CSV table of C-alpha atoms in Angstrom, one decimal:
chain,number,residue,atom,x,y,z
I,6,MET,CA,-8.5,-30.2,-27.0
I,7,ASN,CA,-11.5,-27.8,-27.2
I,8,LEU,CA,-14.0,-29.3,-25.0
I,9,LYS,CA,-16.3,-26.3,-25.0
I,10,ALA,CA,-16.5,-26.1,-28.8
I,11,PHE,CA,-17.2,-29.8,-28.9
I,12,PHE,CA,-20.2,-29.2,-26.5
I,13,VAL,CA,-21.5,-26.2,-28.1
I,14,ALA,CA,-21.6,-28.2,-31.3
I,15,SER,CA,-23.2,-31.1,-30.0
I,16,LEU,CA,-25.9,-29.2,-28.0
I,17,GLN,CA,-26.8,-27.0,-30.8
I,18,THR,CA,-27.0,-29.7,-33.3
I,19,ALA,CA,-29.2,-31.8,-30.9
I,20,LEU,CA,-31.5,-29.0,-30.5
I,21,ASP,CA,-31.6,-28.1,-34.1
I,22,LEU,CA,-32.3,-31.7,-35.1
I,23,ALA,CA,-35.0,-32.1,-32.3
I,24,ILE,CA,-33.1,-34.6,-30.7
I,25,ALA,CA,-32.9,-32.7,-27.6
I,26,THR,CA,-35.2,-30.3,-26.0
I,27,PRO,CA,-34.4,-27.2,-23.9
I,28,ASP,CA,-36.0,-29.1,-20.9
I,29,ASP,CA,-33.2,-31.7,-21.4
I,30,ILE,CA,-30.6,-28.9,-20.7
I,31,LEU,CA,-32.5,-27.3,-17.8
I,32,LYS,CA,-32.8,-30.8,-16.3
I,33,HIS,CA,-29.1,-30.5,-15.2
I,34,VAL,CA,-28.7,-26.6,-15.8
I,35,THR,CA,-31.2,-25.8,-13.1
I,36,PRO,CA,-31.9,-22.2,-12.1
I,37,ASP,CA,-29.6,-22.9,-9.1
I,38,VAL,CA,-26.8,-23.8,-11.4
I,39,LEU,CA,-27.5,-20.8,-13.4
I,40,ALA,CA,-27.5,-18.4,-10.3
I,41,GLU,CA,-24.3,-19.8,-9.3
I,42,TYR,CA,-22.3,-19.6,-12.6
I,43,LEU,CA,-24.2,-17.2,-14.9
I,44,PRO,CA,-22.7,-13.7,-14.9
I,45,LYS,CA,-24.9,-10.9,-14.0
I,46,PRO,CA,-25.1,-9.4,-17.5
I,47,LEU,CA,-26.7,-12.6,-18.6
I,48,TRP,CA,-28.9,-12.6,-15.7
I,49,ALA,CA,-30.1,-9.2,-16.5
I,50,ARG,CA,-30.7,-10.2,-20.2
I,51,LEU,CA,-32.6,-13.3,-18.9
I,52,PHE,CA,-34.9,-11.2,-16.6
I,53,THR,CA,-35.5,-8.6,-19.4
I,54,ALA,CA,-36.7,-11.4,-21.7
I,55,CYS,CA,-38.8,-13.2,-19.1
I,56,LEU,CA,-40.5,-10.0,-18.1
I,57,GLY,CA,-41.2,-9.1,-21.7
I,58,ALA,CA,-42.3,-12.6,-22.9
I,59,PRO,CA,-45.8,-13.8,-22.5
I,60,LYS,CA,-44.5,-17.2,-21.7
I,61,VAL,CA,-41.4,-18.1,-19.7
I,62,ASP,CA,-40.4,-21.8,-20.4
I,63,ALA,CA,-37.1,-23.6,-20.9
I,64,GLN,CA,-36.8,-22.6,-24.5
I,65,LEU,CA,-37.0,-19.1,-23.6
I,66,VAL,CA,-34.3,-19.5,-21.1
I,67,VAL,CA,-31.9,-21.5,-23.3
I,68,GLU,CA,-32.5,-19.2,-26.3
I,69,THR,CA,-32.1,-16.0,-24.2
I,70,ILE,CA,-28.8,-17.3,-22.6
I,71,GLY,CA,-27.6,-19.2,-25.7
I,72,VAL,CA,-25.8,-22.5,-25.9
I,73,PRO,CA,-22.4,-20.9,-26.3
I,74,ASN,CA,-22.8,-19.0,-23.2
I,75,LEU,CA,-24.3,-22.1,-21.3
I,76,CYS,CA,-21.1,-24.0,-22.3
I,77,GLU,CA,-18.9,-21.3,-21.5
I,78,HIS,CA,-20.1,-20.6,-17.9
I,79,VAL,CA,-21.8,-23.9,-16.7
I,80,PRO,CA,-19.3,-26.6,-15.6
I,81,ALA,CA,-18.6,-29.3,-18.0
I,82,GLN,CA,-19.7,-32.1,-16.0
I,83,LEU,CA,-23.2,-30.7,-16.2
I,84,ILE,CA,-23.2,-30.1,-19.8
I,85,TRP,CA,-21.8,-33.6,-20.3
I,86,ALA,CA,-24.5,-34.9,-18.3
I,87,CYS,CA,-27.0,-33.3,-20.7
I,88,ILE,CA,-25.3,-34.7,-23.7
I,89,ALA,CA,-25.0,-38.1,-22.2
I,90,ASP,CA,-28.7,-38.2,-21.3
I,91,ILE,CA,-29.6,-37.2,-24.9
I,92,GLY,CA,-27.1,-39.8,-26.4
I,93,ASN,CA,-28.6,-42.6,-24.1
I,94,ARG,CA,-32.0,-41.6,-24.7
I,95,SER,CA,-31.3,-41.7,-28.5
I,96,LEU,CA,-29.8,-45.2,-28.1
I,97,GLY,CA,-32.7,-46.4,-26.2
I,98,LYS,CA,-30.7,-46.7,-23.2
I,99,LYS,CA,-32.0,-46.0,-19.5
I,100,VAL,CA,-31.9,-42.4,-18.5
I,101,ASP,CA,-31.5,-41.3,-15.0
I,102,ASP,CA,-34.3,-39.1,-14.0
I,103,GLU,CA,-32.4,-37.4,-11.3
I,104,PRO,CA,-30.1,-34.4,-12.2
I,105,ILE,CA,-26.5,-34.7,-11.3
I,106,VAL,CA,-25.5,-32.6,-8.3
I,107,LEU,CA,-22.0,-31.2,-8.2
I,108,ARG,CA,-20.5,-31.7,-4.8
I,109,PRO,CA,-18.4,-29.1,-3.2
I,110,MET,CA,-14.7,-29.4,-3.5
I,111,ALA,CA,-14.2,-29.8,0.4
I,112,LEU,CA,-16.4,-32.8,0.5
I,113,THR,CA,-14.5,-34.5,-2.2
I,114,THR,CA,-11.2,-33.8,-0.8
I,115,PRO,CA,-9.7,-37.0,0.7
I,116,PRO,CA,-9.0,-36.8,4.3
I,117,PRO,CA,-5.2,-36.4,5.2
I,118,PRO,CA,-3.3,-39.6,5.8
I,119,PRO,CA,-3.3,-40.5,9.6
I,120,GLN,CA,-0.1,-39.7,11.3
I,121,PRO,CA,2.2,-42.4,12.7
I,122,SER,CA,1.4,-43.1,16.2
I,123,GLY,CA,5.1,-42.6,17.3
I,124,SER,CA,5.8,-39.4,15.6
I,125,ARG,CA,4.8,-36.0,17.2
I,126,SER,CA,2.6,-33.5,15.1
I,127,LYS,CA,4.4,-30.6,13.5
I,128,PRO,CA,3.6,-27.4,15.7
I,129,LEU,CA,1.8,-24.7,13.9
I,130,THR,CA,4.1,-22.0,14.9
I,131,ALA,CA,7.9,-21.8,13.7
I,132,PRO,CA,10.4,-22.7,16.3
I,133,PRO,CA,12.1,-19.8,17.8
I,134,PRO,CA,15.4,-18.7,16.3
I,135,ASP,CA,18.7,-19.9,17.8
I,136,VAL,CA,20.0,-17.9,20.6
I,137,ILE,CA,23.0,-15.8,19.4
I,138,GLU,CA,25.6,-15.7,22.2
I,139,ARG,CA,27.6,-12.5,22.4
I,140,PRO,CA,31.0,-12.8,24.1
I,141,ALA,CA,31.0,-11.2,27.4
I,142,ASN,CA,34.0,-9.0,26.8
I,143,LEU,CA,34.6,-7.7,23.4
I,144,PRO,CA,38.1,-7.3,22.3
I,145,PHE,CA,39.2,-3.8,22.6
I,146,ALA,CA,40.8,-3.4,19.3
I,147,THR,CA,37.4,-4.1,17.6
I,148,SER,CA,35.3,-1.6,19.4
I,149,LYS,CA,34.9,1.9,18.4
I,150,LEU,CA,35.8,4.4,20.9
I,151,GLY,CA,33.9,7.3,19.7
I,152,PRO,CA,32.5,9.0,16.7
I,153,SER,CA,35.7,10.8,15.6
I,154,ILE,CA,38.3,8.8,17.3
I,155,PRO,CA,39.7,5.8,15.3
I,156,ALA,CA,40.3,2.6,16.9
I,157,PRO,CA,43.7,1.6,17.8
I,158,VAL,CA,45.4,0.0,15.0
I,159,THR,CA,47.9,-2.4,15.5
I,160,THR,CA,51.5,-1.9,13.9
I,161,PRO,CA,52.6,-4.1,11.0
I,162,ALA,CA,54.7,-6.0,13.7
I,163,GLY,CA,51.5,-6.8,15.7
I,164,THR,CA,53.3,-6.0,18.8
I,165,GLY,CA,51.9,-2.7,19.6
I,166,THR,CA,49.7,0.2,18.6
I,167,GLN,CA,50.5,3.2,16.5
I,168,SER,CA,53.3,5.5,17.4
I,169,LEU,CA,52.9,9.0,18.5
I,170,ALA,CA,54.5,10.1,15.2
I,171,ASP,CA,52.0,8.1,13.3
I,172,ILE,CA,49.0,9.9,15.2
I,173,VAL,CA,50.7,13.4,14.6
I,174,ALA,CA,51.1,12.6,10.9
I,175,GLU,CA,47.4,11.7,10.6
I,176,LEU,CA,46.2,14.7,12.3
I,177,GLU,CA,48.4,16.9,10.1
I,178,ALA,CA,47.0,15.4,7.0
I,179,GLU,CA,43.6,15.8,8.5
I,180,GLY,CA,44.3,19.4,9.3
I,181,SER,CA,45.8,20.2,5.9
I,182,ALA,CA,42.6,18.6,4.4
I,183,ARG,CA,40.4,20.9,6.3
I,184,ASP,CA,42.5,23.8,5.2
I,185,GLU,CA,41.8,23.0,1.7
I,186,ARG,CA,38.2,22.6,2.3
I,187,ALA,CA,38.1,25.9,4.1
I,188,THR,CA,40.0,27.8,1.3
I,189,THR,CA,37.7,26.3,-1.3
I,190,PRO,CA,34.9,29.1,-1.8
I,191,PRO,CA,31.7,27.2,-0.9
I,192,PRO,CA,28.8,27.1,-3.4
I,193,SER,CA,26.9,29.7,-1.4
I,194,ARG,CA,27.8,32.1,1.2
I,195,VAL,CA,26.4,30.2,3.9
I,196,ARG,CA,29.1,28.8,6.1
I,197,THR,CA,29.7,26.8,9.2
I,198,PRO,CA,30.9,29.1,11.8
I,199,THR,CA,32.1,26.6,14.2
I,200,GLN,CA,34.4,25.0,11.6
I,201,GLN,CA,36.1,28.1,10.7
I,202,ARG,CA,36.5,29.3,14.4
I,203,PHE,CA,38.0,26.3,15.4
I,204,ARG,CA,40.7,26.4,12.8
I,205,GLN,CA,41.4,30.2,13.2
I,206,SER,CA,41.8,30.2,17.1
I,207,GLN,CA,43.0,26.8,18.1
I,208,THR,CA,44.1,24.6,15.1
I,209,ASN,CA,47.5,24.8,13.7
I,210,PRO,CA,47.9,23.0,10.6
I,211,GLY,CA,51.5,22.4,11.7
I,212,GLY,CA,50.6,20.3,14.9
I,213,VAL,CA,48.5,19.9,17.8
I,214,GLY,CA,49.0,21.1,21.4
I,215,ARG,CA,52.6,21.0,22.5
I,216,LEU,CA,53.7,19.9,19.0
I,217,ALA,CA,52.2,23.0,17.4
I,218,GLN,CA,54.5,25.1,19.5
I,219,GLN,CA,57.5,23.3,18.1
I,220,SER,CA,56.5,23.7,14.8
I,221,ASN,CA,57.4,26.9,12.7
I,222,THR,CA,55.2,26.5,10.0
I,223,ARG,CA,52.6,29.2,11.1
I,224,ARG,CA,50.6,30.7,8.3
I,225,PRO,CA,51.7,34.3,7.4
I,226,GLN,CA,49.9,36.9,9.3
I,227,ALA,CA,48.7,40.2,7.9
I,228,ALA,CA,50.3,43.4,9.2
I,229,ILE,CA,48.5,45.1,12.0
I,230,PRO,CA,47.4,48.6,10.8
I,231,SER,CA,48.4,51.4,12.8
I,232,ALA,CA,45.0,52.5,13.4
I,233,THR,CA,41.9,50.6,12.6
I,234,PRO,CA,39.0,52.6,11.7
I,235,ALA,CA,35.9,52.1,13.9
I,236,ARG,CA,33.3,50.0,12.1
I,237,THR,CA,30.3,48.4,13.0
I,238,ALA,CA,31.1,45.0,14.3
I,239,ARG,CA,30.2,42.2,12.1
I,240,ARG,CA,30.6,38.7,12.6
I,241,GLY,CA,33.3,37.8,10.0
I,242,GLU,CA,35.4,41.0,11.0
I,243,THR,CA,35.3,40.2,14.5
I,244,GLU,CA,36.7,36.8,13.9
I,245,VAL,CA,39.6,38.2,11.9
I,246,GLU,CA,40.4,40.7,14.7
I,247,GLU,CA,40.7,38.0,17.3
I,248,ALA,CA,43.3,36.0,15.0
I,249,GLU,CA,45.3,39.1,14.5
I,250,ALA,CA,45.1,39.9,18.3
I,251,GLU,CA,46.4,36.5,19.2
I,252,THR,CA,49.2,36.9,16.6
I,253,SER,CA,50.2,40.1,18.1
I,254,ALA,CA,50.3,38.8,21.6
I,255,ALA,CA,52.6,36.0,20.4
I,256,ARG,CA,55.0,38.7,19.1
I,257,GLY,CA,55.0,40.3,22.5
I,258,GLU,CA,53.9,43.6,20.8
I,259,ASP,CA,51.9,46.2,22.7
I,260,TRP,CA,48.9,45.8,20.5
I,261,ARG,CA,46.5,47.4,22.9
I,262,SER,CA,48.1,50.7,22.2
I,263,SER,CA,48.0,50.2,18.5
I,264,ILE,CA,44.5,48.9,18.0
I,265,ALA,CA,41.6,51.0,18.9
I,266,VAL,CA,38.7,48.8,20.0
I,267,GLU,CA,35.4,50.1,21.1
I,268,ASP,CA,33.2,48.5,23.7
I,269,GLU,CA,30.6,47.5,21.0
I,270,GLN,CA,33.2,45.6,19.1
I,271,LEU,CA,34.1,43.4,22.1
I,272,VAL,CA,32.6,39.9,22.4
I,273,ASP,CA,31.1,38.7,25.4
I,274,TRP,CA,32.7,35.1,25.4
I,275,GLN,CA,30.6,33.7,28.4
I,276,ALA,CA,27.3,34.7,26.9
I,277,SER,CA,28.2,33.9,23.3
I,278,GLU,CA,26.5,30.9,22.2
I,279,GLU,CA,29.2,30.2,19.5
I,280,THR,CA,31.9,30.2,22.0
I,281,VAL,CA,30.1,27.6,24.1
I,282,THR,CA,29.7,25.5,21.0
I,283,THR,CA,33.3,26.0,20.3
I,284,ALA,CA,34.3,24.7,23.7
I,285,ASP,CA,32.0,21.7,23.5
I,286,ASP,CA,33.6,20.9,20.2
I,287,LEU,CA,37.0,21.2,21.6
I,288,GLU,CA,36.0,18.8,24.5
I,289,THR,CA,34.6,16.4,21.9
I,290,ARG,CA,37.7,16.6,19.9
I,291,LYS,CA,39.7,16.1,23.0
I,292,ARG,CA,37.9,13.0,23.8
U,12,MET,CA,-42.2,2.3,3.0
U,13,MET,CA,-42.0,-0.1,0.1
U,14,GLU,CA,-44.5,-2.6,1.7
U,15,SER,CA,-46.7,0.3,2.6
U,16,GLY,CA,-46.6,1.9,-0.7
U,17,LEU,CA,-47.6,-1.5,-2.3
U,18,GLU,CA,-50.5,-2.2,0.2
U,19,ASN,CA,-51.8,1.3,-0.1
U,20,GLN,CA,-51.3,1.4,-3.9
U,21,ILE,CA,-49.1,4.5,-3.8
U,22,PHE,CA,-47.1,2.6,-6.4
U,23,GLN,CA,-47.6,-0.7,-8.3
U,24,PRO,CA,-45.3,-3.7,-8.7
U,25,SER,CA,-44.6,-2.6,-12.3
U,26,ASP,CA,-43.6,0.8,-10.8
U,27,VAL,CA,-41.1,-0.9,-8.7
U,28,LEU,CA,-39.6,-2.7,-11.5
U,29,ALA,CA,-39.4,0.3,-13.6
U,30,HIS,CA,-36.7,1.2,-11.1
U,31,ALA,CA,-35.5,-2.1,-9.9
U,32,THR,CA,-34.6,-3.1,-13.4
U,33,PRO,CA,-33.6,-6.6,-14.4
U,34,ASP,CA,-29.9,-5.2,-14.5
U,35,VAL,CA,-30.3,-3.9,-11.1
U,36,LEU,CA,-32.0,-7.1,-9.7
U,37,ALA,CA,-29.2,-9.3,-11.5
U,38,ASN,CA,-26.4,-7.2,-10.0
U,39,HIS,CA,-27.7,-7.0,-6.4
U,40,LEU,CA,-29.9,-10.0,-5.6
U,41,PRO,CA,-28.1,-12.9,-4.3
U,42,PRO,CA,-28.0,-16.2,-6.3
U,43,ASP,CA,-30.5,-17.9,-4.2
U,44,LEU,CA,-33.0,-15.3,-4.8
U,45,LEU,CA,-32.3,-15.2,-8.5
U,46,SER,CA,-32.8,-18.9,-8.8
U,47,LYS,CA,-36.1,-18.6,-7.0
U,48,VAL,CA,-37.4,-16.0,-9.4
U,49,LEU,CA,-36.7,-18.0,-12.2
U,50,GLN,CA,-38.0,-21.2,-10.8
U,51,ALA,CA,-41.2,-19.4,-9.9
U,52,SER,CA,-41.5,-18.0,-13.4
U,53,LEU,CA,-40.8,-21.4,-15.1
U,54,ALA,CA,-43.4,-23.2,-12.8
U,55,ALA,CA,-45.8,-20.5,-13.5
U,56,GLY,CA,-45.2,-20.1,-17.1
U,57,SER,CA,-44.6,-16.4,-17.0
U,58,MET,CA,-42.6,-13.6,-15.1
U,59,THR,CA,-44.6,-10.6,-14.2
U,60,PRO,CA,-43.9,-8.1,-11.8
U,61,GLU,CA,-46.4,-9.2,-9.3
U,62,ARG,CA,-44.7,-12.6,-9.3
U,63,VAL,CA,-41.3,-11.2,-8.9
U,64,LEU,CA,-42.3,-9.2,-5.9
U,65,GLU,CA,-44.0,-12.3,-4.5
U,66,THR,CA,-40.5,-14.0,-4.5
U,67,VAL,CA,-38.5,-10.7,-3.9
U,68,THR,CA,-40.7,-9.4,-1.1
U,69,PRO,CA,-40.3,-5.5,-0.1
U,70,GLU,CA,-38.2,-6.7,2.8
U,71,LEU,CA,-35.7,-8.4,0.6
U,72,LEU,CA,-35.7,-5.5,-1.7
U,73,ALA,CA,-34.7,-3.1,0.9
U,74,ARG,CA,-32.1,-5.6,2.2
U,75,HIS,CA,-30.4,-6.1,-1.1
U,76,LEU,CA,-31.2,-3.3,-3.6
U,77,PRO,CA,-29.6,0.1,-3.2
U,78,HIS,CA,-31.6,2.4,-1.2
U,79,GLU,CA,-31.3,5.1,-3.8
U,80,VAL,CA,-33.3,2.9,-6.3
U,81,LEU,CA,-36.0,2.1,-3.9
U,82,TRP,CA,-36.2,5.9,-2.8
U,83,ALA,CA,-36.4,6.9,-6.4
U,84,CYS,CA,-39.4,4.7,-6.8
U,85,ILE,CA,-41.2,6.2,-3.7
U,86,ALA,CA,-40.3,9.6,-4.9
U,87,ALA,CA,-41.5,9.2,-8.4
U,88,ALA,CA,-44.9,7.8,-6.9
U,89,ALA,CA,-45.3,10.8,-4.7
U,90,ALA,CA,-44.6,13.1,-7.7
U,91,ARG,CA,-47.3,11.2,-9.6
U,92,ALA,CA,-49.6,11.6,-6.8
U,93,GLY,CA,-49.0,15.4,-6.9
U,94,VAL,CA,-47.6,15.6,-3.2
U,95,THR,CA,-44.2,17.1,-4.4
U,96,ASN,CA,-43.3,19.5,-7.0
U,97,THR,CA,-40.1,17.6,-7.8
U,98,VAL,CA,-40.4,15.4,-10.7
U,99,VAL,CA,-38.5,12.3,-10.3
U,100,SER,CA,-37.8,10.1,-13.2
């Protein structure tokens, strides 16, 4: 149903046949209505026409705005009121002289139904969420002890925790995985000094602590040169020397007489920041 | 300034409406003022700049229209009066 097209055709035909006059339209489509519903460009066009015209009347207003624009923007009730007045007058019926007034929507809205006297009104705010009670003591098995220490896992029988052999096996697997990561050349020359220092000086892939001494799977060590040429102490070479010195001490050889070390090559372990970091790392590892 | 310029005939109502064009009026005046202007024009049978400014007083112009528009009107009048070298269109 194209109501606006019907209104346009009806009003335009009535105006063309002199059945209606522009005053009939402006009876209901008052300047207030135009001010409320007409878009600004049409108002500008209307002002321009009125300022340039010698006479301003309803015909000028209707012709300037145009019947299609009136039917497009003015509420349909008002357009229908115009058409109804024209039709009733043509049929000799009584026409109300007063224009119809559109009431605001708020006044036509029916009031809300009264609430039953026995029921309470609904609060405006949402009720608070239910209190989630946490158990006072969490089970030990579900809590995480630390960032790097896995939680105790029950045995398949469910009677105890992991045995020491299982833990050692896990640590061995972890150590071998780290060795593989360390031997793989990094994409760049930047490396993490803590990781390599920890592996070279303290970690044995064959075991941890006491178990490491029982293991005979030490990595092959390079032979100690009879005389090490004095070179400038660089970070990587210093670490290699430390590993070799430890190896020589384990063999019980008199390495002090075979390696010439200058004072510049010695590392101040207490003042070294990396050494402190290594100690912290070990402490974390122990925990 | 607008009221004083009109009273002292520094500029005329037509000069005001040369800057406060129908487009400016339609876009900045509130609907009730638009309705009053049209009602007054329909009642009088014509819409003249004087009649528009009778409804849209200089105070209402200053309240609703952009001040740049009003200042352009004042500056153009000053240019016409020869008190400034700047020619404002």
